[in-house]
Each structure stands twice: as structure tokens, then as C-alpha cells.
Short mmCIF file of C-alpha atoms and ligand atoms in Angstrom, two decimals:
data_model
loop_
_atom_site.label_atom_id
_atom_site.label_comp_id
_atom_site.label_asym_id
_atom_site.label_seq_id
_atom_site.Cartn_x
_atom_site.Cartn_y
_atom_site.Cartn_z
CA MET A 1428 133.39 -34.70 -53.18
CA ARG A 1429 131.03 -35.74 -50.36
CA LYS A 1430 128.64 -33.20 -48.95
CA LYS A 1431 128.84 -32.28 -45.27
CA PHE A 1432 125.75 -31.51 -43.21
CA ILE A 1433 125.25 -29.47 -40.04
CA ILE A 1434 121.85 -30.29 -38.62
CA GLY A 1435 120.48 -28.45 -35.61
CA ASN A 1436 118.12 -30.21 -33.23
CA TRP A 1437 116.58 -27.43 -31.19
CA LYS A 1438 114.58 -29.82 -28.97
CA MET A 1439 111.94 -27.98 -26.85
CA ASN A 1440 113.89 -24.71 -26.95
CA GLN A 1441 113.76 -21.31 -28.68
CA ASP A 1442 110.98 -18.75 -28.45
CA LEU A 1443 110.24 -16.01 -30.96
CA SER A 1444 112.84 -13.65 -29.59
CA SER A 1445 115.64 -16.24 -29.50
CA ILE A 1446 114.72 -17.30 -33.04
CA GLU A 1447 115.04 -13.65 -34.06
CA SER A 1448 118.48 -13.41 -32.49
CA PHE A 1449 119.55 -16.73 -34.08
CA PHE A 1450 118.89 -15.21 -37.51
CA SER A 1451 120.58 -11.91 -36.74
CA ASN A 1452 123.75 -13.82 -35.86
CA LEU A 1453 123.61 -16.35 -38.67
CA SER A 1454 126.35 -16.10 -41.22
CA ILE A 1455 126.31 -19.02 -43.64
CA SER A 1456 126.07 -17.44 -47.08
CA ASP A 1457 129.59 -18.46 -48.09
CA CYS A 1458 129.18 -22.07 -46.84
CA GLN A 1459 129.05 -25.05 -49.15
CA SER A 1460 127.93 -27.37 -46.39
CA GLU A 1461 124.21 -27.99 -46.01
CA THR A 1462 122.51 -26.47 -43.00
CA TRP A 1463 119.29 -27.96 -41.65
CA VAL A 1464 117.34 -27.11 -38.49
CA SER A 1465 114.55 -28.94 -36.66
CA PRO A 1466 112.67 -26.56 -34.33
CA GLN A 1467 109.60 -27.40 -32.30
CA ALA A 1468 106.87 -28.30 -34.81
CA VAL A 1469 104.90 -25.12 -33.97
CA HIS A 1470 107.86 -23.10 -35.25
CA ILE A 1471 108.45 -24.83 -38.59
CA SER A 1472 106.60 -22.05 -40.43
CA THR A 1473 108.25 -19.34 -38.31
CA LEU A 1474 111.66 -20.63 -39.33
CA LEU A 1475 110.81 -20.94 -43.01
CA ASP A 1476 109.47 -17.37 -43.04
CA LYS A 1477 112.45 -15.93 -41.16
CA ALA A 1478 114.96 -17.78 -43.34
CA LYS A 1479 113.28 -16.43 -46.45
CA SER A 1480 113.20 -12.84 -45.28
CA ALA A 1481 116.80 -13.08 -44.03
CA GLY A 1482 117.86 -14.50 -47.42
CA LYS A 1483 119.34 -17.58 -45.72
CA SER A 1484 119.11 -20.94 -47.31
CA PHE A 1485 118.53 -23.90 -45.12
CA PHE A 1486 116.15 -26.78 -44.78
CA VAL A 1487 113.66 -27.05 -41.95
CA GLY A 1488 112.36 -30.29 -40.47
CA ALA A 1489 110.48 -31.92 -37.60
CA GLN A 1490 111.88 -33.64 -34.52
CA ASN A 1491 109.20 -36.30 -34.51
CA ILE A 1492 106.07 -37.33 -36.41
CA SER A 1493 103.18 -39.66 -35.64
CA GLU A 1494 103.17 -43.19 -37.00
CA GLN A 1495 99.48 -42.62 -37.80
CA GLU A 1496 98.22 -41.12 -41.03
CA GLY A 1497 95.71 -38.88 -39.24
CA GLY A 1498 92.56 -38.93 -37.09
CA ALA A 1499 91.79 -39.04 -33.38
CA PHE A 1500 95.33 -38.83 -31.95
CA THR A 1501 95.23 -35.74 -29.75
CA GLY A 1502 98.53 -33.92 -29.45
CA GLU A 1503 100.31 -35.68 -32.33
CA ASN A 1504 101.69 -34.15 -35.55
CA SER A 1505 101.18 -36.02 -38.80
CA ALA A 1506 103.85 -36.42 -41.47
CA SER A 1507 101.48 -34.89 -44.01
CA ALA A 1508 100.91 -31.77 -41.86
CA VAL A 1509 104.61 -31.09 -41.35
CA LYS A 1510 105.22 -31.72 -45.04
CA ASP A 1511 102.41 -29.25 -45.87
CA LEU A 1512 104.17 -26.55 -43.83
CA GLY A 1513 107.28 -26.98 -45.96
CA ALA A 1514 109.35 -29.30 -43.76
CA THR A 1515 111.67 -31.52 -45.77
CA PHE A 1516 112.87 -33.97 -43.13
CA THR A 1517 112.17 -35.48 -39.75
CA LEU A 1518 114.21 -37.08 -37.01
CA VAL A 1519 113.05 -40.56 -36.05
CA GLY A 1520 114.19 -42.37 -32.92
CA HIS A 1521 116.13 -39.65 -31.13
CA SER A 1522 117.36 -41.10 -27.83
CA GLU A 1523 115.07 -38.75 -25.87
CA ARG A 1524 112.09 -40.21 -27.74
CA ARG A 1525 113.35 -43.72 -27.04
CA ALA A 1526 114.12 -43.12 -23.34
CA ILE A 1527 111.47 -40.64 -22.17
CA TYR A 1528 108.57 -41.57 -24.45
CA LYS A 1529 109.42 -45.28 -24.60
CA GLU A 1530 109.43 -45.41 -28.40
CA ASP A 1531 110.65 -48.85 -29.43
CA ASN A 1532 112.13 -50.07 -32.71
CA GLN A 1533 108.78 -51.40 -33.93
CA LEU A 1534 107.07 -48.03 -33.46
CA LEU A 1535 110.07 -46.22 -34.98
CA ASN A 1536 109.90 -48.50 -38.01
CA LYS A 1537 106.27 -47.39 -38.54
CA LYS A 1538 107.27 -43.73 -38.20
CA LEU A 1539 110.08 -44.20 -40.71
CA LYS A 1540 107.69 -45.66 -43.29
CA MET A 1541 105.08 -42.97 -42.64
CA ALA A 1542 107.67 -40.21 -43.14
CA LEU A 1543 108.97 -41.77 -46.36
CA ALA A 1544 105.42 -42.19 -47.65
CA HIS A 1545 105.04 -38.42 -47.27
CA ASP A 1546 108.31 -37.69 -48.99
CA LEU A 1547 110.23 -36.57 -45.91
CA VAL A 1548 113.93 -37.38 -45.54
CA VAL A 1549 114.40 -39.45 -42.39
CA ILE A 1550 117.30 -38.96 -40.00
CA PHE A 1551 117.15 -42.25 -38.13
CA CYS A 1552 118.96 -41.99 -34.79
CA VAL A 1553 120.80 -44.84 -33.11
CA GLY A 1554 123.29 -45.09 -30.25
CA GLU A 1555 124.30 -47.08 -27.20
CA LEU A 1556 124.04 -46.30 -23.47
CA LEU A 1557 127.21 -45.90 -21.40
CA GLU A 1558 126.54 -49.22 -19.70
CA GLU A 1559 126.27 -50.95 -23.07
CA ARG A 1560 129.56 -49.44 -24.29
CA LYS A 1561 131.32 -50.50 -21.09
CA ASN A 1562 130.03 -54.05 -21.59
CA GLY A 1563 131.32 -54.20 -25.18
CA MET A 1564 127.79 -54.21 -26.59
CA THR A 1565 127.99 -51.13 -28.85
CA GLU A 1566 127.91 -53.02 -32.15
CA ALA A 1567 125.20 -55.42 -30.99
CA VAL A 1568 123.00 -52.49 -29.94
CA LEU A 1569 123.52 -50.67 -33.25
CA LYS A 1570 122.81 -53.85 -35.21
CA ASN A 1571 119.56 -54.36 -33.36
CA GLN A 1572 118.38 -50.74 -33.69
CA LEU A 1573 119.18 -50.71 -37.41
CA THR A 1574 117.80 -54.16 -38.21
CA GLU A 1575 114.48 -53.60 -36.45
CA GLY A 1576 114.17 -49.87 -37.12
CA LEU A 1577 114.87 -50.12 -40.87
CA LYS A 1578 113.00 -53.41 -41.36
CA ASP A 1579 111.37 -53.78 -44.81
CA TYR A 1580 112.77 -50.46 -45.96
CA PRO A 1581 110.76 -49.58 -49.09
CA GLN A 1582 112.83 -50.82 -52.05
CA ASP A 1583 111.41 -48.22 -54.42
CA ASP A 1584 112.91 -45.60 -52.12
CA LEU A 1585 116.48 -46.80 -52.37
CA SER A 1586 117.49 -44.64 -55.31
CA ARG A 1587 115.96 -41.51 -53.79
CA SER A 1588 118.49 -40.89 -51.00
CA ARG A 1589 115.95 -40.12 -48.32
CA LEU A 1590 117.70 -41.88 -45.46
CA MET A 1591 120.38 -40.56 -43.13
CA ILE A 1592 121.64 -42.26 -40.00
CA ALA A 1593 122.69 -40.28 -36.94
CA TYR A 1594 125.01 -42.12 -34.57
CA GLU A 1595 124.48 -40.51 -31.17
CA PRO A 1596 126.04 -42.34 -28.23
CA VAL A 1597 123.54 -41.65 -25.44
CA TRP A 1598 126.33 -40.93 -22.95
CA ALA A 1599 127.51 -38.03 -25.13
CA ILE A 1600 124.16 -36.28 -25.61
CA GLY A 1601 123.88 -33.04 -23.67
CA THR A 1602 126.61 -34.17 -21.28
CA GLY A 1603 129.61 -32.28 -22.63
CA GLU A 1604 131.32 -35.66 -22.99
CA VAL A 1605 132.02 -36.11 -26.67
CA ALA A 1606 133.08 -39.37 -28.34
CA THR A 1607 136.67 -39.21 -29.57
CA PRO A 1608 137.01 -38.92 -33.34
CA GLU A 1609 138.36 -42.50 -33.34
CA GLN A 1610 135.41 -43.88 -31.34
CA ALA A 1611 132.97 -42.05 -33.60
CA GLN A 1612 134.75 -43.16 -36.80
CA GLU A 1613 134.76 -46.78 -35.66
CA ALA A 1614 130.99 -46.75 -35.04
CA HIS A 1615 130.28 -44.93 -38.32
CA HIS A 1616 132.41 -47.36 -40.28
CA PHE A 1617 130.56 -50.25 -38.69
CA ILE A 1618 127.17 -48.69 -39.54
CA ARG A 1619 128.16 -48.02 -43.15
CA ARG A 1620 129.27 -51.60 -43.68
CA PHE A 1621 126.28 -53.05 -41.88
CA LEU A 1622 123.79 -51.09 -44.01
CA SER A 1623 125.24 -52.58 -47.20
CA SER A 1624 126.22 -56.04 -46.09
CA ASP A 1625 123.31 -57.01 -43.86
CA LEU A 1626 120.42 -54.72 -44.74
CA ASP A 1627 120.86 -54.42 -48.52
CA LEU A 1628 120.80 -50.64 -48.25
CA ASP A 1629 123.20 -48.24 -49.93
CA GLY A 1630 125.73 -47.81 -47.12
CA THR A 1631 128.20 -46.02 -49.38
CA ASN A 1632 125.88 -43.16 -50.25
CA THR A 1633 123.85 -42.90 -47.04
CA PRO A 1634 124.97 -39.78 -45.13
CA LEU A 1635 126.07 -40.67 -41.60
CA LEU A 1636 125.99 -38.00 -38.90
CA TYR A 1637 127.62 -37.92 -35.51
CA GLY A 1638 125.71 -36.40 -32.59
CA GLY A 1639 126.55 -35.81 -28.94
CA SER A 1640 128.08 -32.61 -27.52
CA VAL A 1641 129.37 -31.35 -30.88
CA LYS A 1642 130.56 -27.74 -30.67
CA PRO A 1643 132.85 -25.48 -32.70
CA SER A 1644 135.89 -26.49 -30.59
CA ASN A 1645 135.58 -30.24 -31.26
CA ALA A 1646 133.80 -30.39 -34.62
CA GLU A 1647 136.78 -30.40 -36.93
CA GLY A 1648 138.32 -33.62 -35.58
CA LEU A 1649 134.98 -35.40 -35.87
CA LEU A 1650 133.93 -34.05 -39.26
CA ALA A 1651 137.33 -34.84 -40.77
CA GLN A 1652 136.79 -38.59 -40.26
CA PRO A 1653 136.22 -40.48 -43.51
CA ASP A 1654 132.86 -41.99 -42.52
CA ILE A 1655 131.40 -38.91 -40.80
CA ASP A 1656 129.34 -36.82 -43.22
CA GLY A 1657 128.03 -34.31 -40.74
CA ALA A 1658 126.80 -33.55 -37.26
CA LEU A 1659 123.46 -33.56 -35.48
CA VAL A 1660 123.84 -30.78 -32.96
CA GLY A 1661 121.71 -29.90 -29.93
CA GLY A 1662 123.02 -27.23 -27.54
CA ALA A 1663 125.50 -25.63 -29.94
CA SER A 1664 122.87 -25.19 -32.65
CA LEU A 1665 120.80 -22.72 -30.62
CA LYS A 1666 123.01 -19.70 -31.17
CA GLY A 1667 123.46 -18.30 -34.66
CA GLU A 1668 127.19 -17.68 -34.08
CA ASP A 1669 128.00 -21.27 -33.02
CA PHE A 1670 125.79 -22.78 -35.71
CA SER A 1671 127.49 -20.61 -38.36
CA GLN A 1672 130.94 -21.61 -37.11
CA LEU A 1673 129.99 -25.27 -37.37
CA ALA A 1674 128.72 -24.75 -40.92
CA GLN A 1675 131.98 -23.00 -41.81
CA ILE A 1676 134.11 -25.81 -40.38
CA ALA A 1677 132.09 -28.36 -42.36
CA SER A 1678 132.32 -26.26 -45.48
CA LYS A 1679 136.10 -25.91 -45.19
CA LEU A 1680 136.43 -29.71 -44.98
CA MET A 1681 134.59 -30.09 -48.28
CA LYS A 1682 137.24 -28.18 -50.19
P1 PGA B 360 123.85 -32.13 -27.86
O1 PGA B 360 122.56 -32.90 -28.43
O2 PGA B 360 124.61 -31.61 -29.05
O3 PGA B 360 123.31 -31.05 -26.99
O4 PGA B 360 124.65 -33.16 -27.11
C1 PGA B 360 122.64 -33.69 -29.59
C2 PGA B 360 121.29 -34.30 -29.89
O5 PGA B 360 120.54 -34.60 -28.95
O6 PGA B 360 120.95 -34.52 -31.05
#
């Protein structure tokens, strides 16, 4: 049976009081799905502490790390520092990093290798713009992001399952416009095949996540698709109730 993952991307949201209320409304103890959350880096420890005292089990990660090992890079967070705090994963290449902070595939490839070198699982994000989908370029865009972003993937890492790919069509992120289950499945199937056939990676066992306006009302159709192993969730991951419902939907599909 394949595992299903619900991964919250809190972006630059949640203060101490909303984190408190997230935990009071979290109900995931009977879920078999895995629940992961990436808060702002300053709250990684807060989340780990709260989860422990609330007796909740989930993994905590970063939304971004520096491509540099350490040194004079004011304002950056190193992979080793987030790992030290107890983070187990990081996102790399979220579309907001690509669009707002102009992170290109070459830089993202360095971040990927830095994260792996510090034993963090990497959720590598890819996805096309609306314009690109309309022009029939979706597969070409994904190919390019994967080929350049995963270039020279460390071979000794292959057996350690530390890579996940999140397919997040940019037009569906934060817009309320979700890809149909068929559109999402088609892209995921393409990614899975491409990882194995062109990049010599383990497409079969690499978890593939869908992201873009996932919420409890549309999650089941998406998560039931054969090549969708989970969801990367922004807005609907901020409230404990919605996040728990998503975890329960994913858990039910594992049975
Ligand atoms: P959304 O964000 O669920 O709010 O669309 C998803 C993401 O940015 O990862």
C-alpha cells in the first residue's frame, strides 16, 4: 500500500496565537497518512515543541534554505541550522520563490544538493504558468524544471528516498482554481515516467504531490488518482480543522 502525505505550507503566516489554535483544533491521532508542516523558519522549534506537548506526531520542515553552507549571507537560513532545530525536510523551488525571488533552476539545483548533504528530504516544486498551459507547453516546462533542477542528483542518495516532487500549476496556487483530477493525474503520470526514463531516478517510488487550492471539498478526487501520493497545501493547512480533515481523507484512501 502506498503512503499518502498531507503537507502544509504555511508561507509567511501564523503567529503564536494562531499556532496555538491550530493545535487545539488538530485531530489526527487516528490517521495513517503522514502529516508534515513547513512554518516560517523562526517557528520550526515552536512547532516541534507544541506538537510534542500536544502528543501529535508530525514532521516539521523549512520552506526554503540557502544554497550556501554558511558565512556572510545576512538574512539566509542554512540547511545545517534548520536540521539542527529538528526539521526533517525543506521545500525547494516553490513558485513564489521562483517568481518573486527570481530563483532559477541552477540556483535551485544547488539548494537541492545542499539540503541532501544535510540529510533533509527535499520537496522539489515544479509547475507551469497559465500562459504555458494554454500554449500546450506544460510538459516542456516540467521537463526543463526537472532536468535542470535535479541535474547530477547524487547517486548515493537514490536508495534513501529523500526526494519528493510537488506538481503545483502556478495558475492554481492561492487562486481557488484547482486543476481537475484528470489534469493533475496526467501531469503526475508524465513526471513519474520522466523521472525514470530520462533522469535515471526512481520514478516508481518517488512520492508525487499535487498542490494548488487543495481543500477538504476537492481533496478526495485528487488524492484518489493513481499517481498522486499526497497534497502540498497552502491556505487550507492553516486551520487545524481543515488540515485534520485533509489528513483523514488521505488516510481513508490508504485503506
Ligand atoms: P494553496 O497553496 O493551497 O493556497 O493554493 C499551495 C502552495 O503554494 O503550496
